[in-house]
PDB file of C-alpha atoms in Angstrom:
ATOM      1  CA  UNK L   1      81.165 102.551 115.873  1.00 95.00           C
ATOM      2  CA  UNK L   2      84.323 100.411 116.410  1.00 97.00           C
ATOM      3  CA  UNK L   3      87.171 100.965 113.916  1.00 98.00           C
ATOM      4  CA  UNK L   4      90.270  99.162 113.669  1.00 98.00           C
ATOM      5  CA  UNK L   5      93.147 100.789 111.115  1.00 98.00           C
ATOM      6  CA  UNK L   6      96.388  98.755 110.602  1.00 98.00           C
ATOM      7  CA  UNK L   7      99.613 100.676 109.353  1.00 98.00           C
ATOM      8  CA  UNK L   8     103.327  99.953 108.779  1.00 98.00           C
ATOM      9  CA  UNK L   9     103.077  97.440 106.028  1.00 97.00           C
ATOM     10  CA  UNK L  10     105.634  97.492 103.202  1.00 98.00           C
ATOM     11  CA  UNK L  11     108.398  95.871 100.797  1.00 98.00           C
ATOM     12  CA  UNK L  12     111.263  94.318 102.965  1.00 98.00           C
ATOM     13  CA  UNK L  13     114.007  92.066 102.517  1.00 98.00           C
ATOM     14  CA  UNK L  14     114.250  88.698 103.754  1.00 98.00           C
ATOM     15  CA  UNK L  15     115.469  88.815 107.557  1.00 98.00           C
ATOM     16  CA  UNK L  16     115.153  92.154 107.831  1.00 98.00           C
ATOM     17  CA  UNK L  17     111.962  93.905 111.121  1.00 98.00           C
ATOM     18  CA  UNK L  18     109.106  95.592 110.423  1.00 98.00           C
ATOM     19  CA  UNK L  19     106.582  97.010 113.263  1.00 98.00           C
ATOM     20  CA  UNK L  20     102.690  96.918 112.633  1.00 98.00           C
ATOM     21  CA  UNK L  21     100.192  99.169 114.262  1.00 98.00           C
ATOM     22  CA  UNK L  22      97.444  98.593 114.596  1.00 98.00           C
ATOM     23  CA  UNK L  23      94.511 101.932 115.895  1.00 98.00           C
ATOM     24  CA  UNK L  24      91.784 101.749 117.680  1.00 98.00           C
ATOM     25  CA  UNK L  25      88.802 103.616 118.120  1.00 98.00           C
ATOM     26  CA  UNK L  26      85.022 103.788 118.972  1.00 98.00           C
ATOM     27  CA  UNK L  27      85.128 100.949 122.092  1.00 97.00           C
ATOM     28  CA  UNK L  28      87.482 100.554 125.538  1.00 97.00           C
ATOM     29  CA  UNK L  29      90.465  99.042 124.014  1.00 97.00           C
ATOM     30  CA  UNK L  30      91.899  98.061 127.698  1.00 96.00           C
ATOM     31  CA  UNK L  31      89.077  96.065 128.266  1.00 96.00           C
ATOM     32  CA  UNK L  32      89.163  93.495 124.746  1.00 96.00           C
ATOM     33  CA  UNK L  33      92.297  90.788 123.985  1.00 97.00           C
ATOM     34  CA  UNK L  34      94.334  91.712 120.464  1.00 98.00           C
ATOM     35  CA  UNK L  35      94.841  89.443 117.630  1.00 98.00           C
ATOM     36  CA  UNK L  36      96.739  89.818 114.647  1.00 98.00           C
ATOM     37  CA  UNK L  37      95.435  87.169 112.113  1.00 98.00           C
ATOM     38  CA  UNK L  38      96.989  87.332 108.800  1.00 98.00           C
ATOM     39  CA  UNK L  39      96.108  86.196 104.839  1.00 98.00           C
ATOM     40  CA  UNK L  40      99.002  85.239 102.218  1.00 98.00           C
ATOM     41  CA  UNK L  41      97.952  86.326  98.653  1.00 97.00           C
ATOM     42  CA  UNK L  42      95.061  84.159  97.155  1.00 96.00           C
ATOM     43  CA  UNK L  43      95.175  82.362 100.675  1.00 97.00           C
ATOM     44  CA  UNK L  44      93.431  81.463 103.588  1.00 98.00           C
ATOM     45  CA  UNK L  45      93.188  83.329 107.053  1.00 98.00           C
ATOM     46  CA  UNK L  46      95.796  82.008 109.623  1.00 98.00           C
ATOM     47  CA  UNK L  47      95.715  83.363 113.474  1.00 98.00           C
ATOM     48  CA  UNK L  48      99.120  84.631 114.662  1.00 98.00           C
ATOM     49  CA  UNK L  49      99.460  86.234 117.829  1.00 98.00           C
ATOM     50  CA  UNK L  50      96.805  87.189 120.656  1.00 97.00           C
ATOM     51  CA  UNK L  51      97.296  89.864 123.429  1.00 97.00           C
ATOM     52  CA  UNK L  52      95.657  90.162 126.716  1.00 95.00           C
ATOM     53  CA  UNK L  53      93.596  92.950 127.546  1.00 96.00           C
ATOM     54  CA  UNK L  54      96.611  94.158 130.168  1.00 95.00           C
ATOM     55  CA  UNK L  55      99.003  93.441 127.822  1.00 95.00           C
ATOM     56  CA  UNK L  56     100.344  90.173 130.456  1.00 94.00           C
ATOM     57  CA  UNK L  57     100.018  87.849 128.591  1.00 94.00           C
ATOM     58  CA  UNK L  58     100.977  86.949 124.807  1.00 96.00           C
ATOM     59  CA  UNK L  59     100.564  83.712 122.209  1.00 96.00           C
ATOM     60  CA  UNK L  60     101.615  83.083 119.245  1.00 96.00           C
ATOM     61  CA  UNK L  61     101.463  80.197 116.177  1.00 96.00           C
ATOM     62  CA  UNK L  62     104.172  78.178 116.006  1.00 96.00           C
ATOM     63  CA  UNK L  63     105.105  79.769 112.618  1.00 97.00           C
ATOM     64  CA  UNK L  64     106.023  82.825 114.346  1.00 98.00           C
ATOM     65  CA  UNK L  65     106.637  82.119 117.860  1.00 97.00           C
ATOM     66  CA  UNK L  66     110.388  83.561 118.287  1.00 97.00           C
ATOM     67  CA  UNK L  67     110.495  85.930 115.546  1.00 98.00           C
ATOM     68  CA  UNK L  68     106.828  88.274 116.389  1.00 98.00           C
ATOM     69  CA  UNK L  69     106.294  90.045 119.334  1.00 98.00           C
ATOM     70  CA  UNK L  70     103.034  91.418 120.159  1.00 98.00           C
ATOM     71  CA  UNK L  71     102.410  94.500 122.313  1.00 98.00           C
ATOM     72  CA  UNK L  72     100.041  97.117 123.137  1.00 98.00           C
ATOM     73  CA  UNK L  73      99.872 100.612 124.115  1.00 98.00           C
ATOM     74  CA  UNK L  74      96.832 101.056 125.955  1.00 98.00           C
ATOM     75  CA  UNK L  75      97.172 104.661 126.816  1.00 98.00           C
ATOM     76  CA  UNK L  76      97.031 105.765 123.207  1.00 98.00           C
ATOM     77  CA  UNK L  77      94.614 102.766 122.363  1.00 98.00           C
ATOM     78  CA  UNK L  78      97.433 100.968 119.625  1.00 98.00           C
ATOM     79  CA  UNK L  79      98.799  97.366 118.736  1.00 98.00           C
ATOM     80  CA  UNK L  80     101.984  96.363 117.481  1.00 98.00           C
ATOM     81  CA  UNK L  81     103.397  93.688 116.196  1.00 98.00           C
ATOM     82  CA  UNK L  82     107.191  93.528 115.730  1.00 98.00           C
ATOM     83  CA  UNK L  83     108.053  91.370 113.265  1.00 98.00           C
ATOM     84  CA  UNK L  84     111.767  90.568 112.458  1.00 98.00           C
ATOM     85  CA  UNK L  85     113.572  87.450 110.876  1.00 98.00           C
ATOM     86  CA  UNK L  86     111.248  88.410 108.102  1.00 98.00           C
ATOM     87  CA  UNK L  87     110.900  85.599 105.268  1.00 98.00           C
ATOM     88  CA  UNK L  88     109.363  84.986 101.989  1.00 98.00           C
ATOM     89  CA  UNK L  89     106.165  83.249 103.408  1.00 98.00           C
ATOM     90  CA  UNK L  90     105.503  86.122 105.936  1.00 98.00           C
ATOM     91  CA  UNK L  91     104.168  87.847 102.853  1.00 98.00           C
ATOM     92  CA  UNK L  92     100.969  88.154 103.559  1.00 98.00           C
ATOM     93  CA  UNK L  93      97.774  91.142 105.113  1.00 98.00           C
ATOM     94  CA  UNK L  94      98.137  91.735 108.489  1.00 98.00           C
ATOM     95  CA  UNK L  95      94.320  92.201 110.039  1.00 98.00           C
ATOM     96  CA  UNK L  96      93.915  92.986 113.752  1.00 98.00           C
ATOM     97  CA  UNK L  97      90.964  91.945 115.215  1.00 98.00           C
ATOM     98  CA  UNK L  98      89.330  91.952 118.381  1.00 98.00           C
ATOM     99  CA  UNK L  99      88.354  89.432 120.623  1.00 96.00           C
ATOM    100  CA  UNK L 100      86.710  88.293 124.289  1.00 92.00           C
ATOM    101  CA  UNK L 101      89.155  86.292 126.527  1.00 90.00           C
ATOM    102  CA  UNK L 102      87.562  84.107 129.043  1.00 88.00           C
ATOM    103  CA  UNK L 103      91.457  83.587 131.008  1.00 89.00           C
ATOM    104  CA  UNK L 104      94.530  82.470 130.372  1.00 90.00           C
ATOM    105  CA  UNK L 105      95.945  78.903 131.285  1.00 87.00           C
ATOM    106  CA  UNK L 106      99.443  78.334 131.973  1.00 83.00           C
ATOM    107  CA  UNK L 107      99.354  75.173 130.528  1.00 84.00           C
ATOM    108  CA  UNK L 108      97.330  75.719 127.130  1.00 83.00           C
ATOM    109  CA  UNK L 109      97.602  79.644 126.789  1.00 88.00           C
ATOM    110  CA  UNK L 110      94.710  81.699 126.068  1.00 93.00           C
ATOM    111  CA  UNK L 111      90.623  80.500 126.352  1.00 91.00           C
ATOM    112  CA  UNK L 112      87.855  82.066 124.129  1.00 92.00           C
ATOM    113  CA  UNK L 113      84.598  83.339 125.808  1.00 88.00           C
ATOM    114  CA  UNK L 114      82.177  80.594 125.732  1.00 89.00           C
ATOM    115  CA  UNK L 115      79.409  81.619 123.212  1.00 87.00           C
ATOM    116  CA  UNK L 116      81.276  84.691 123.159  1.00 90.00           C
ATOM    117  CA  UNK L 117      81.684  86.581 119.682  1.00 93.00           C
ATOM    118  CA  UNK L 118      85.336  85.298 118.367  1.00 95.00           C
ATOM    119  CA  UNK L 119      86.542  88.228 116.430  1.00 97.00           C
ATOM    120  CA  UNK L 120      84.106  90.561 116.088  1.00 97.00           C
ATOM    121  CA  UNK L 121      86.057  93.540 114.641  1.00 98.00           C
ATOM    122  CA  UNK L 122      88.734  93.453 111.552  1.00 98.00           C
ATOM    123  CA  UNK L 123      90.932  96.311 110.191  1.00 98.00           C
ATOM    124  CA  UNK L 124      90.828  96.688 106.585  1.00 98.00           C
ATOM    125  CA  UNK L 125      94.629  94.956 106.908  1.00 98.00           C
ATOM    126  CA  UNK L 126      98.064  96.315 105.606  1.00 98.00           C
ATOM    127  CA  UNK L 127     100.068  94.287 103.190  1.00 98.00           C
ATOM    128  CA  UNK L 128     103.639  92.894 103.904  1.00 98.00           C
ATOM    129  CA  UNK L 129     105.704  91.310 100.976  1.00 98.00           C
ATOM    130  CA  UNK L 130     108.786  89.618 101.877  1.00 98.00           C
ATOM    131  CA  UNK L 131     111.065  90.040  98.734  1.00 97.00           C
ATOM    132  CA  UNK L 132     114.783  90.442  97.629  1.00 95.00           C
TER     133      UNK L 132
ATOM    134  CA  UNK E   1      95.606  71.395 116.755  1.00 93.00           C
ATOM    135  CA  UNK E   2      92.379  71.706 115.502  1.00 95.00           C
ATOM    136  CA  UNK E   3      91.970  71.370 111.780  1.00 97.00           C
ATOM    137  CA  UNK E   4      88.562  72.348 110.092  1.00 97.00           C
ATOM    138  CA  UNK E   5      87.680  71.098 106.776  1.00 98.00           C
ATOM    139  CA  UNK E   6      85.616  72.835 104.598  1.00 98.00           C
ATOM    140  CA  UNK E   7      83.010  71.562 101.741  1.00 97.00           C
ATOM    141  CA  UNK E   8      82.516  72.088  98.940  1.00 97.00           C
ATOM    142  CA  UNK E   9      85.267  73.852  97.678  1.00 97.00           C
ATOM    143  CA  UNK E  10      83.290  75.949  95.204  1.00 98.00           C
ATOM    144  CA  UNK E  11      80.025  76.321  95.264  1.00 98.00           C
ATOM    145  CA  UNK E  12      78.154  77.807  91.847  1.00 98.00           C
ATOM    146  CA  UNK E  13      74.824  79.027  92.393  1.00 97.00           C
ATOM    147  CA  UNK E  14      72.050  81.488  91.301  1.00 97.00           C
ATOM    148  CA  UNK E  15      70.524  84.323  93.282  1.00 97.00           C
ATOM    149  CA  UNK E  16      67.781  83.004  95.287  1.00 97.00           C
ATOM    150  CA  UNK E  17      68.901  79.870  95.406  1.00 98.00           C
ATOM    151  CA  UNK E  18      69.882  78.026  98.849  1.00 98.00           C
ATOM    152  CA  UNK E  19      73.601  77.516  99.869  1.00 98.00           C
ATOM    153  CA  UNK E  20      74.776  75.052 102.311  1.00 98.00           C
ATOM    154  CA  UNK E  21      78.392  75.385 103.344  1.00 98.00           C
ATOM    155  CA  UNK E  22      79.481  72.502 105.793  1.00 98.00           C
ATOM    156  CA  UNK E  23      82.971  72.555 108.017  1.00 98.00           C
ATOM    157  CA  UNK E  24      84.018  69.439 109.954  1.00 97.00           C
ATOM    158  CA  UNK E  25      86.449  69.803 112.475  1.00 95.00           C
ATOM    159  CA  UNK E  26      89.076  67.059 113.333  1.00 94.00           C
ATOM    160  CA  UNK E  27      88.913  67.075 116.803  1.00 92.00           C
ATOM    161  CA  UNK E  28      85.500  67.744 119.227  1.00 91.00           C
ATOM    162  CA  UNK E  29      84.793  71.382 119.048  1.00 92.00           C
ATOM    163  CA  UNK E  30      82.262  72.758 121.315  1.00 88.00           C
ATOM    164  CA  UNK E  31      79.354  74.418 119.652  1.00 81.00           C
ATOM    165  CA  UNK E  32      79.837  77.484 121.644  1.00 86.00           C
ATOM    166  CA  UNK E  33      83.270  77.929 120.139  1.00 94.00           C
ATOM    167  CA  UNK E  34      82.403  78.051 116.106  1.00 96.00           C
ATOM    168  CA  UNK E  35      82.756  80.947 113.874  1.00 97.00           C
ATOM    169  CA  UNK E  36      81.059  81.994 110.606  1.00 98.00           C
ATOM    170  CA  UNK E  37      82.842  85.074 108.264  1.00 98.00           C
ATOM    171  CA  UNK E  38      82.341  86.319 105.014  1.00 98.00           C
ATOM    172  CA  UNK E  39      85.188  88.048 102.945  1.00 98.00           C
ATOM    173  CA  UNK E  40      84.166  89.687  99.554  1.00 98.00           C
ATOM    174  CA  UNK E  41      87.499  90.488  97.501  1.00 96.00           C
ATOM    175  CA  UNK E  42      89.649  93.246  98.782  1.00 96.00           C
ATOM    176  CA  UNK E  43      87.835  93.283 102.232  1.00 98.00           C
ATOM    177  CA  UNK E  44      88.389  91.787 105.844  1.00 98.00           C
ATOM    178  CA  UNK E  45      86.414  89.223 107.002  1.00 98.00           C
ATOM    179  CA  UNK E  46      83.138  90.096 109.243  1.00 98.00           C
ATOM    180  CA  UNK E  47      81.752  88.269 111.621  1.00 98.00           C
ATOM    181  CA  UNK E  48      78.461  86.205 110.486  1.00 98.00           C
ATOM    182  CA  UNK E  49      77.537  83.910 113.076  1.00 98.00           C
ATOM    183  CA  UNK E  50      79.021  82.802 116.254  1.00 97.00           C
ATOM    184  CA  UNK E  51      78.875  80.008 119.123  1.00 95.00           C
ATOM    185  CA  UNK E  52      77.522  78.150 115.900  1.00 95.00           C
ATOM    186  CA  UNK E  53      74.288  79.675 115.514  1.00 96.00           C
ATOM    187  CA  UNK E  54      74.150  83.266 116.746  1.00 97.00           C
ATOM    188  CA  UNK E  55      74.229  85.965 114.445  1.00 98.00           C
ATOM    189  CA  UNK E  56      76.254  88.942 114.715  1.00 97.00           C
ATOM    190  CA  UNK E  57      74.663  92.436 114.822  1.00 95.00           C
ATOM    191  CA  UNK E  58      73.523  93.684 111.635  1.00 96.00           C
ATOM    192  CA  UNK E  59      73.611  89.880 109.750  1.00 98.00           C
ATOM    193  CA  UNK E  60      70.506  89.224 108.029  1.00 97.00           C
ATOM    194  CA  UNK E  61      68.138  86.402 109.171  1.00 97.00           C
ATOM    195  CA  UNK E  62      68.675  84.652 105.572  1.00 98.00           C
ATOM    196  CA  UNK E  63      71.979  83.873 107.311  1.00 98.00           C
ATOM    197  CA  UNK E  64      71.791  80.777 109.777  1.00 98.00           C
ATOM    198  CA  UNK E  65      74.546  78.641 111.713  1.00 97.00           C
ATOM    199  CA  UNK E  66      73.914  74.619 112.701  1.00 96.00           C
ATOM    200  CA  UNK E  67      75.813  71.838 114.329  1.00 93.00           C
ATOM    201  CA  UNK E  68      75.260  68.202 113.691  1.00 88.00           C
ATOM    202  CA  UNK E  69      77.681  65.876 115.627  1.00 81.00           C
ATOM    203  CA  UNK E  70      81.024  67.002 114.264  1.00 83.00           C
ATOM    204  CA  UNK E  71      80.091  68.973 111.605  1.00 93.00           C
ATOM    205  CA  UNK E  72      78.886  72.405 111.571  1.00 96.00           C
ATOM    206  CA  UNK E  73      77.246  73.959 108.457  1.00 97.00           C
ATOM    207  CA  UNK E  74      76.203  78.065 107.324  1.00 98.00           C
ATOM    208  CA  UNK E  75      73.151  77.868 105.496  1.00 98.00           C
ATOM    209  CA  UNK E  76      71.829  80.939 103.195  1.00 98.00           C
ATOM    210  CA  UNK E  77      68.561  80.769 102.726  1.00 97.00           C
ATOM    211  CA  UNK E  78      68.175  82.533  99.560  1.00 97.00           C
ATOM    212  CA  UNK E  79      71.423  84.519  97.869  1.00 98.00           C
ATOM    213  CA  UNK E  80      71.057  87.582  97.547  1.00 98.00           C
ATOM    214  CA  UNK E  81      73.544  88.842  94.902  1.00 97.00           C
ATOM    215  CA  UNK E  82      75.941  90.745  97.545  1.00 97.00           C
ATOM    216  CA  UNK E  83      76.257  87.288  99.572  1.00 98.00           C
ATOM    217  CA  UNK E  84      78.463  85.722  96.766  1.00 97.00           C
ATOM    218  CA  UNK E  85      82.019  86.125  98.652  1.00 98.00           C
ATOM    219  CA  UNK E  86      84.228  83.934 100.571  1.00 98.00           C
ATOM    220  CA  UNK E  87      82.868  81.861 103.521  1.00 98.00           C
ATOM    221  CA  UNK E  88      85.214  80.676 106.601  1.00 98.00           C
ATOM    222  CA  UNK E  89      84.426  78.787 109.400  1.00 98.00           C
ATOM    223  CA  UNK E  90      86.835  79.369 112.183  1.00 97.00           C
ATOM    224  CA  UNK E  91      86.913  77.578 116.052  1.00 96.00           C
ATOM    225  CA  UNK E  92      88.387  79.142 118.942  1.00 96.00           C
ATOM    226  CA  UNK E  93      87.958  76.192 121.389  1.00 93.00           C
ATOM    227  CA  UNK E  94      91.511  75.062 121.794  1.00 92.00           C
ATOM    228  CA  UNK E  95      94.907  77.329 120.928  1.00 91.00           C
ATOM    229  CA  UNK E  96      95.678  78.376 118.541  1.00 94.00           C
ATOM    230  CA  UNK E  97      92.690  79.102 116.864  1.00 96.00           C
ATOM    231  CA  UNK E  98      92.171  77.814 113.792  1.00 98.00           C
ATOM    232  CA  UNK E  99      90.172  78.853 110.418  1.00 98.00           C
ATOM    233  CA  UNK E 100      88.778  76.368 107.708  1.00 98.00           C
ATOM    234  CA  UNK E 101      90.238  76.850 104.163  1.00 98.00           C
ATOM    235  CA  UNK E 102      87.387  78.276 102.580  1.00 98.00           C
ATOM    236  CA  UNK E 103      84.258  77.911 100.569  1.00 98.00           C
ATOM    237  CA  UNK E 104      83.717  80.113  97.475  1.00 98.00           C
ATOM    238  CA  UNK E 105      80.214  80.823  96.771  1.00 98.00           C
ATOM    239  CA  UNK E 106      79.968  81.787  93.056  1.00 97.00           C
ATOM    240  CA  UNK E 107      77.372  82.845  90.517  1.00 95.00           C
ATOM    241  CA  UNK E 108      76.087  80.359  88.496  1.00 94.00           C
TER     242      UNK E 108
END
């Protein structure tokens, strides 16, 4: 069965960096786009970043653009999120989630598959706490 | 960015009752691009409904989704004890993909 397991969370000081990972199994990793979604304590869900199946395209939310970098290693079925210049408002549980993209537009970014299954599998999350 | 507004914020119901949750978009969202998730405390979200009305794998048929104009609805026909949770809608029509703020279904 599909499994996504995040790791790498912890307590970090403002301005520092942290690298999150998501190990995938149970499906053909290199045929799916992958996402990071976060959830601040007691708050709702916020999509953070997406990477295409082959890693050639990436797209970020405005809140993390320029500070976070999404990447993937298809030889090891692993997704990463390199975070830098962390702020207290980045404190959240970070989830990886699988999705299917229909394509990618240079003008408008990623396009999800019409009628597709959105984010159909999620990991259990890893907590990042940014505090001095 | 498309803003999704969910109502009510909290729904207090008894097991066996019907739950109706609403999600309204600030801009047009095609029905092919609206999903609903369930989240229980300490757990990851679980996909319930995609493309507005299609049930995800292993989701009981008491869960259903529908659309009426700009409004999307998640209906739980008869609440089971395990259905008390927070529910989120999500649009994936236009990036950045966005979620509603959630509706908590609690035991009355």
